Coordinates of C-alpha atoms in Angstrom, one line a residue:
Chain A
M274 CA -7.2 -0.1 -7.5
R275 CA -5.3 0.5 -4.3
S276 CA -4.3 -2.8 -2.8
W277 CA -3.3 -6.1 -4.5
L278 CA -3.1 -9.1 -2.2
Y279 CA -0.6 -11.8 -3.3
T280 CA -1.7 -15.3 -2.5
P281 CA 0.3 -18.5 -3.3
A282 CA -1.5 -20.5 -5.9
N283 CA -1.0 -23.8 -4.0
T284 CA -3.1 -23.1 -0.9
P285 CA -6.8 -23.8 -1.5
S286 CA -8.3 -22.4 1.6
R287 CA -6.3 -19.1 1.3
M288 CA -7.2 -18.9 -2.4
I289 CA -10.9 -19.2 -1.7
N290 CA -10.9 -16.6 1.0
A291 CA -8.5 -14.1 -0.6
P292 CA -11.2 -12.1 -2.5
L293 CA -13.1 -11.5 0.8
L294 CA -10.3 -9.8 2.8
G295 CA -10.8 -6.2 1.6
A296 CA -8.2 -5.9 -1.1
D297 CA -9.2 -4.2 -4.3
G298 CA -7.4 -6.9 -6.2
V299 CA -6.0 -10.4 -5.6
V300 CA -2.9 -11.8 -7.4
F301 CA -2.6 -15.6 -7.4
D302 CA 1.1 -16.3 -7.5
L303 CA 2.7 -19.0 -9.6
E304 CA 6.2 -17.4 -9.4
D305 CA 8.3 -16.6 -6.3
S306 CA 6.0 -18.2 -3.6
I307 CA 5.9 -21.5 -5.4
S308 CA 8.9 -23.8 -5.2
E309 CA 10.2 -25.4 -8.4
E310 CA 8.9 -28.8 -7.3
Q311 CA 5.4 -27.4 -6.8
K312 CA 5.1 -25.5 -10.1
D313 CA 3.0 -28.2 -11.8
E314 CA 0.8 -28.8 -8.7
A315 CA 0.1 -25.1 -8.3
R316 CA -0.7 -24.6 -12.0
L317 CA -3.2 -27.5 -12.0
L318 CA -4.8 -26.3 -8.8
L319 CA -5.2 -22.8 -10.0
A320 CA -6.7 -23.9 -13.3
S321 CA -9.2 -26.1 -11.5
M322 CA -10.1 -23.5 -8.8
L323 CA -10.1 -20.3 -10.9
P324 CA -13.6 -20.8 -12.5
T325 CA -15.2 -21.2 -9.1
I326 CA -13.2 -18.3 -7.6
L327 CA -14.1 -16.0 -10.5
L328 CA -17.8 -16.8 -10.3
D329 CA -17.9 -16.4 -6.5
T330 CA -16.0 -13.1 -6.7
A331 CA -18.2 -11.7 -9.5
T332 CA -21.3 -12.6 -7.3
V333 CA -20.3 -11.3 -3.9
R334 CA -17.3 -8.9 -4.5
P335 CA -17.8 -7.7 -8.1
H336 CA -15.4 -4.8 -7.6
V337 CA -12.5 -7.1 -6.7
Q338 CA -10.2 -7.9 -9.6
I339 CA -8.4 -11.2 -10.0
A340 CA -5.0 -11.5 -11.5
V341 CA -2.4 -14.2 -11.8
R342 CA 1.4 -13.7 -11.7
I343 CA 2.9 -16.2 -14.1
N344 CA 6.5 -17.3 -14.0
G345 CA 9.1 -15.2 -15.8
L346 CA 9.9 -15.4 -19.5
D347 CA 13.3 -16.8 -18.7
T348 CA 11.8 -19.9 -17.3
K349 CA 10.3 -23.0 -18.9
H350 CA 7.0 -22.5 -17.2
W351 CA 5.5 -19.2 -18.5
Q352 CA 3.8 -20.6 -21.6
D353 CA 2.1 -23.4 -19.7
D354 CA 1.1 -20.9 -17.0
L355 CA -0.4 -18.6 -19.5
E356 CA -2.4 -21.3 -21.3
A357 CA -3.7 -22.7 -18.0
V358 CA -4.8 -19.3 -16.7
V359 CA -6.5 -18.1 -20.0
T360 CA -8.3 -21.4 -20.7
S361 CA -9.7 -21.5 -17.1
G362 CA -11.1 -17.9 -17.4
G363 CA -8.3 -15.7 -16.1
R364 CA -8.3 -12.3 -17.8
L365 CA -5.5 -10.4 -16.1
I366 CA -1.9 -11.5 -16.1
R367 CA 1.1 -10.1 -14.2
I368 CA 4.4 -10.7 -16.0
P369 CA 7.4 -10.6 -13.7
K370 CA 10.8 -9.0 -14.6
V371 CA 9.8 -7.3 -17.8
E372 CA 12.8 -5.6 -19.4
G373 CA 11.6 -4.3 -22.7
P374 CA 8.7 -4.1 -25.1
G375 CA 9.9 -7.3 -26.8
D376 CA 8.9 -9.3 -23.6
I377 CA 5.3 -7.9 -23.9
K378 CA 5.2 -8.7 -27.7
E379 CA 6.2 -12.3 -26.9
V380 CA 3.3 -12.7 -24.4
D381 CA 1.0 -10.8 -26.7
A382 CA 1.6 -13.2 -29.5
L383 CA 0.8 -16.2 -27.4
L384 CA -2.3 -14.5 -26.0
N385 CA -3.5 -13.8 -29.5
H386 CA -3.1 -17.5 -30.3
L387 CA -4.9 -18.6 -27.1
E388 CA -7.8 -16.2 -27.6
K389 CA -8.3 -17.3 -31.2
E390 CA -8.1 -21.0 -30.3
G391 CA -10.4 -20.6 -27.3
Q392 CA -12.9 -18.3 -29.2
I393 CA -12.2 -15.6 -26.6
A394 CA -12.7 -12.0 -27.6
E395 CA -9.5 -10.6 -29.1
G396 CA -7.6 -8.4 -26.6
S397 CA -9.7 -9.4 -23.6
V398 CA -6.8 -10.6 -21.6
G399 CA -5.1 -7.7 -19.9
L400 CA -1.6 -7.4 -18.6
H401 CA 0.4 -5.9 -15.8
A402 CA 4.1 -5.6 -16.4
L403 CA 6.4 -5.8 -13.3
L404 CA 9.6 -3.8 -13.6
E405 CA 12.1 -5.2 -11.2
T406 CA 15.5 -4.5 -12.8
P407 CA 17.4 -1.4 -13.7
R408 CA 17.0 -2.3 -17.4
G409 CA 13.2 -2.6 -17.0
I410 CA 13.0 0.7 -15.1
E411 CA 14.8 2.5 -17.9
A412 CA 12.4 1.0 -20.5
A413 CA 9.3 1.9 -18.5
F414 CA 7.5 4.0 -21.1
T415 CA 8.3 1.8 -24.1
I416 CA 6.9 -1.1 -22.1
A417 CA 3.8 0.8 -21.1
D418 CA 3.2 1.8 -24.7
S419 CA 3.9 -1.5 -26.3
S420 CA 0.4 -3.1 -26.2
S421 CA -3.2 -2.1 -25.7
R422 CA -3.4 -5.1 -23.3
L423 CA -1.3 -3.2 -20.7
Q424 CA -3.4 -2.0 -17.8
G425 CA -0.7 -1.3 -15.3
L426 CA 3.0 -1.2 -14.5
G427 CA 4.2 -2.6 -11.2
F428 CA 7.4 -2.1 -9.3
G429 CA 9.4 -5.0 -7.9
A430 CA 11.7 -3.5 -5.2
E431 CA 13.5 -6.5 -3.9
D432 CA 15.2 -7.5 -7.2
Y433 CA 15.8 -3.9 -8.0
C434 CA 17.6 -3.3 -4.7
A435 CA 19.6 -6.5 -5.1
A436 CA 20.7 -5.3 -8.6
L437 CA 21.9 -2.0 -7.2
R438 CA 23.3 -3.6 -4.0
I439 CA 21.2 -1.3 -1.8
G440 CA 19.1 -2.1 1.3
R441 CA 15.4 -1.9 1.0
A442 CA 14.5 -0.4 4.4
T443 CA 17.4 1.8 5.0
E444 CA 16.2 5.0 3.4
S445 CA 12.9 5.4 1.7
S446 CA 14.1 8.1 -0.8
V447 CA 16.5 5.7 -2.5
L448 CA 13.5 4.2 -4.4
D449 CA 12.1 7.5 -5.5
Y450 CA 13.7 7.3 -8.9
P451 CA 12.3 4.0 -10.1
R452 CA 8.9 4.8 -8.6
T453 CA 8.7 8.2 -10.3
R454 CA 9.9 6.8 -13.6
I455 CA 7.2 4.1 -13.4
A456 CA 4.5 6.5 -12.3
N457 CA 5.3 8.9 -15.1
A458 CA 5.5 6.2 -17.8
A459 CA 2.2 4.8 -16.6
A460 CA 0.5 8.2 -16.7
A461 CA 1.9 8.9 -20.2
A462 CA 0.3 5.6 -21.4
A463 CA -2.9 6.2 -19.4
I464 CA -2.5 3.1 -17.3
H465 CA -2.1 2.4 -13.6
A466 CA 1.1 2.3 -11.5
F467 CA 1.5 -0.1 -8.6
D468 CA 4.2 -0.1 -6.0
A469 CA 6.0 -3.1 -4.7
A470 CA 5.0 -5.1 -1.6
W471 CA 6.4 -4.2 1.8
G472 CA 8.2 -7.3 3.0
F473 CA 8.4 -6.4 6.7
I474 CA 5.0 -7.7 7.8
E475 CA 5.4 -6.6 11.5
D476 CA 6.4 -3.1 10.5
S477 CA 3.1 -1.4 9.9
E478 CA 4.5 2.1 10.4
G479 CA 7.1 1.4 7.7
L480 CA 4.3 0.3 5.4
K481 CA 2.2 3.4 6.1
A482 CA 5.1 5.7 5.4
E483 CA 6.0 3.9 2.2
S484 CA 2.4 3.9 1.0
Q485 CA 2.1 7.6 1.6
R486 CA 5.4 8.3 -0.2
S487 CA 4.5 6.2 -3.2
R488 CA 1.1 7.9 -3.5
R489 CA 2.8 11.3 -3.4
L490 CA 5.1 10.1 -6.2
G491 CA 2.1 9.3 -8.4
M492 CA 1.5 5.6 -7.8
H493 CA -2.1 4.4 -7.6
G494 CA -1.7 1.3 -5.4
K495 CA 0.5 -1.2 -3.8
S496 CA 0.9 -4.9 -3.5
A497 CA 0.3 -6.7 -0.1
I498 CA 1.7 -10.0 1.0
H499 CA -0.3 -10.3 4.2
P500 CA -4.0 -9.5 4.9
S501 CA -2.9 -7.3 7.8
Q502 CA -1.4 -4.9 5.2
I503 CA -4.6 -4.3 3.2
A504 CA -6.3 -1.7 5.4
I505 CA -3.0 0.3 5.7
I506 CA -2.5 0.3 1.9
N507 CA -6.1 1.2 1.2
D508 CA -5.9 4.1 3.6
G509 CA -2.6 5.3 2.2
F510 CA -3.8 5.4 -1.4
S511 CA -7.3 6.8 -0.7
F512 CA -8.2 10.5 -1.0
S513 CA -8.6 12.1 2.4
K514 CA -12.0 13.5 3.6
E515 CA -10.5 17.0 3.1
E516 CA -9.6 16.2 -0.5
I517 CA -13.1 14.8 -1.3
T518 CA -14.8 17.8 0.3
Y519 CA -12.6 20.1 -1.8
A520 CA -13.3 18.2 -4.9
K521 CA -17.0 18.5 -4.3
K522 CA -16.7 22.2 -3.8
I523 CA -14.8 22.5 -7.2
I524 CA -17.5 20.5 -9.0
S525 CA -20.3 22.6 -7.4
A526 CA -18.5 25.9 -8.2
M527 CA -18.2 24.8 -11.9
E528 CA -21.8 23.8 -12.2
D529 CA -22.9 27.1 -10.8
S530 CA -20.7 29.2 -13.1
A531 CA -20.5 29.6 -16.9
G532 CA -16.9 31.0 -17.0
V533 CA -13.6 31.0 -15.1
V534 CA -14.1 30.2 -11.4
S535 CA -12.2 31.2 -8.3
L536 CA -12.5 29.1 -5.2
D537 CA -11.0 30.0 -1.8
G538 CA -8.6 32.3 -3.6
R539 CA -7.5 29.7 -6.1
M540 CA -8.2 29.8 -9.8
I541 CA -10.1 26.7 -10.9
D542 CA -9.0 25.8 -14.4
R543 CA -9.0 22.6 -16.5
P544 CA -6.3 20.7 -14.6
V545 CA -7.9 21.4 -11.2
I546 CA -11.3 20.2 -12.6
A547 CA -9.6 17.1 -14.0
W548 CA -8.2 16.4 -10.5
A549 CA -11.6 16.8 -8.9
R550 CA -13.2 14.4 -11.4
A551 CA -10.4 11.9 -10.8
V552 CA -11.2 12.0 -7.1
F553 CA -14.9 11.2 -7.8
A554 CA -13.9 8.4 -10.3
S555 CA -11.7 6.9 -7.7
I556 CA -14.4 6.9 -5.1
G557 CA -16.9 5.5 -7.6
E558 CA -14.6 2.5 -8.3
R559 CA -14.8 1.4 -4.7
E560 CA -18.6 2.1 -4.2
I561 CA -17.9 4.3 -1.2
Chain B
M161 CA 6.2 -46.2 -7.5
E162 CA 3.5 -43.7 -6.7
G163 CA 2.4 -40.2 -7.6
I164 CA 1.5 -37.9 -4.7
A165 CA 0.0 -34.4 -4.8
G166 CA -1.7 -32.0 -2.3
N167 CA -1.5 -31.7 1.5
K168 CA -3.2 -32.8 4.7
E169 CA -4.4 -29.3 5.4
R170 CA -7.9 -27.9 6.0
G171 CA -9.5 -27.2 2.6
D172 CA -7.0 -29.5 0.8
A173 CA -6.5 -33.2 0.1
L174 CA -3.5 -35.5 -0.1
V175 CA -3.9 -37.8 -3.1
T176 CA -1.8 -40.9 -3.7
V177 CA -1.9 -42.9 -6.9
R178 CA -0.2 -46.3 -7.4
R179 CA -0.4 -48.9 -10.2
A180 CA -2.6 -51.9 -9.3
P181 CA -4.1 -55.0 -10.9
V182 CA -7.6 -53.5 -10.7
Q183 CA -8.8 -50.0 -10.3
S184 CA -9.8 -49.0 -6.7
I185 CA -10.7 -45.8 -4.9
H186 CA -10.3 -45.2 -1.2
I187 CA -11.5 -41.9 0.3
E188 CA -10.9 -40.8 3.9
S189 CA -12.8 -37.7 4.8
P190 CA -14.4 -36.1 7.9
V191 CA -17.3 -35.1 5.7
S192 CA -17.7 -38.5 3.9
D193 CA -21.3 -38.9 5.0
L194 CA -22.3 -35.6 3.3
F195 CA -19.9 -35.4 0.3
G196 CA -18.4 -38.9 -0.1
H197 CA -20.5 -39.7 -3.1
L198 CA -19.4 -36.3 -4.7
H199 CA -15.7 -37.0 -4.1
R200 CA -16.0 -40.5 -5.5
S201 CA -17.8 -39.2 -8.7
V202 CA -15.0 -36.6 -9.1
V203 CA -12.3 -39.2 -8.9
E204 CA -14.2 -41.5 -11.3
E205 CA -14.7 -38.7 -13.8
V206 CA -11.0 -37.8 -13.8
L207 CA -9.9 -41.4 -14.1
Q208 CA -12.3 -41.9 -17.0
H209 CA -11.1 -38.7 -18.7
E210 CA -7.5 -39.8 -18.2
G211 CA -8.0 -43.1 -19.9
N212 CA -9.3 -45.4 -17.1
E213 CA -5.8 -46.5 -16.0
T214 CA -5.8 -49.4 -13.5
V215 CA -4.6 -47.6 -10.4
Q216 CA -5.2 -47.5 -6.8
V217 CA -6.3 -44.0 -5.7
I218 CA -6.2 -42.9 -2.0
V219 CA -7.7 -39.5 -1.1
E220 CA -7.0 -38.2 2.3
D221 CA -9.5 -35.3 2.4
D222 CA -9.9 -32.4 4.9
Q223 CA -12.9 -30.7 3.5
A224 CA -11.5 -29.9 0.1
L225 CA -13.7 -28.6 -2.7
D226 CA -14.3 -31.0 -5.6
C227 CA -12.2 -28.8 -7.8
V228 CA -9.3 -29.2 -5.4
I229 CA -9.6 -33.0 -5.4
R230 CA -9.8 -32.9 -9.2
A231 CA -6.5 -30.9 -9.4
R232 CA -4.7 -33.0 -6.9
L233 CA -5.6 -36.2 -8.6
L234 CA -4.6 -34.9 -12.0
C235 CA -1.3 -33.9 -10.6
A236 CA -0.7 -37.2 -8.8
L237 CA -1.4 -39.1 -12.1
A238 CA 0.9 -36.8 -14.0
R239 CA 3.7 -37.4 -11.5
L240 CA 3.2 -41.2 -11.6
R241 CA 3.5 -41.1 -15.4
Q242 CA 6.6 -38.9 -15.2
Q243 CA 8.3 -41.3 -12.8
E244 CA 7.5 -44.3 -15.0
E245 CA 8.8 -42.5 -18.1
A246 CA 12.0 -41.6 -16.2
R247 CA 12.7 -45.3 -15.4

């Protein structure tokens, strides 16, 4: 899952079209892009539209995942959001500003109740935890390891930069630490790591550079806030033709040999084979 | 006093709800010839589900899906009730 397109959950025409724009995933947003006065309106709209969108997407874009970002646990909205999403068929929730495993446990408890009440298979609602504060970053692994519902950790750069009083676009390396921490925690828990959205819509070179850097740090994908960003992100988080060719050579060499293999002067051992298989798994996910 | 929800944008509908002596439904839509009956049945279904309150409903539609009109009407009714409770 390379690209996740955020779409405000109060714009019917954009919501219907979002799964068709080439992103691997769509996140309908009830949080930052919805004003306080529109929270009720957006929640009702999403609950009413979600069954149609899920059915359409499963039919014409079955590889596209649909998630919903609910409001933060420090607001009065998150429980109503969660109930509306789950009862209307949503099965992947993004929780903003997670700061510790206690936050996940709180959501998990309500999900257990909603699943039981709605006769939904236990544990079928998955979670992405967004880490957007220094405290959340430091707790990355305990959060990732706190529930079997966790499918991914996401980074929220704007709030993080605000907390540290640093500029977002000044120097890309300043965000290496939180990204590395999230990527490592996610890998340790065998879940995905997603980078923050790039807020400078006109700056496609900046997005390209940040995507490549995030991938090199171990992240699997990145959020988009505009359709024009999707192709750049998909490209930045895809294996190159050279990598795919090399992975094919590794698998072929393994199939042709019973023992330890050397390829182009490099010893091919278990970690290298695992990398080659990961390349194929990634390609398979997207039906390339 | 009235409850309003939605927008006059393509794919959306602006729904206004007011208390009235008798229930009435007014729908303005560029696709009323094709979908007017569907829009009306959605409005009637929601009103019935919500207790058949005597309200005037005005739907200004711009090619919204029926699920959008349903959501906008539910929100307009909720907002009308909130205003009445706040008085």
